[in-house]
Amino acid sequence: MLTLEISKQIVKNVYPIVLSNRSKIFQEEVSVAALQDYFGLDHAFSVYAAATIIYQLEADGYVSKPLKRHEYKRILLK
């Protein structure tokens, strides 16, 4: 339960940074691995936090859904 709460705080604090630096973070495709590499987050926290950040970027229109035409990869839209 503690991991989940810490991950929520990471998302809350890190999302604005990801939003402003998204073109630096995601060179080719949007992925959890790219966020892990950029921030050096501990694996236990970063999987949940990174996935949540990516879903929020998608909801806000900055990232595509994993469509067949993109080989099921998420890409930056803006």
C-alpha positions as a printed Julia matrix, in Angstrom:
78×3 Matrix{Float64}:
  0.0    0.0     0.0
  2.88   2.34    0.74
  4.27   1.82   -2.76
  0.95   2.89   -4.26
  0.79   6.06   -2.15
  4.38   7.0    -2.97
  3.7    6.36   -6.66
  0.68   8.68   -6.53
  2.89  11.44   -5.11
  5.5   10.81   -7.8
  2.83  11.18  -10.49
  1.48  14.37   -8.93
  4.92  15.96   -8.68
  6.51  14.63  -11.86
  3.68  15.05  -14.41
  4.31  18.8   -14.97
  8.0   18.06  -15.58
  7.18  15.28  -18.04
  4.68  17.52  -19.81
  7.21  20.3   -20.34
 10.08  17.96  -21.31
  8.16  15.31  -23.25
 10.11  15.8   -26.49
 13.4   15.23  -24.62
 12.12  12.22  -22.68
 10.41  10.37  -25.53
 12.74  10.29  -28.53
 11.15   7.55  -30.64
  8.18   6.18  -28.74
  6.36   6.82  -25.5
  7.18   4.06  -23.03
  7.63   3.25  -19.37
 11.29   2.45  -20.09
 11.89   5.97  -21.42
 10.53   7.5   -18.22
 12.54   5.09  -16.07
 15.72   6.03  -17.9
 15.07   9.77  -17.79
 14.24   9.95  -14.08
 16.12   6.93  -12.76
 13.12   5.92  -10.66
 13.14   2.78   -8.56
 11.44  -0.03  -10.47
  8.75  -0.68   -7.82
  7.5    2.89   -8.06
  8.22   3.65  -11.67
  6.07   1.01  -13.36
  2.86   2.29  -11.8
  3.89   5.94  -11.89
  5.15   5.87  -15.48
  2.08   4.06  -16.76
 -0.17   6.56  -14.99
  1.78   9.49  -16.46
  1.54   7.99  -19.96
 -2.22   7.45  -19.61
 -2.6   11.05  -18.42
 -0.59  12.31  -21.41
 -2.9   10.29  -23.66
 -6.01  11.68  -21.94
 -4.68  15.22  -22.37
 -4.07  14.63  -26.09
 -0.26  14.66  -26.08
  0.22  10.95  -26.82
 -1.48   8.61  -29.28
 -3.3    5.46  -28.35
 -1.36   2.3   -29.25
 -2.9    1.9   -32.72
 -2.16  -0.75  -35.31
 -0.89   1.84  -37.81
  1.77   2.83  -35.24
  2.65  -0.85  -34.66
  0.81  -0.6   -31.32
  3.33   1.92  -30.02
  2.39   5.22  -28.43
  3.86   8.28  -30.14
  3.94  11.98  -29.29
  1.24  14.01  -31.01
  2.24  17.51  -29.87
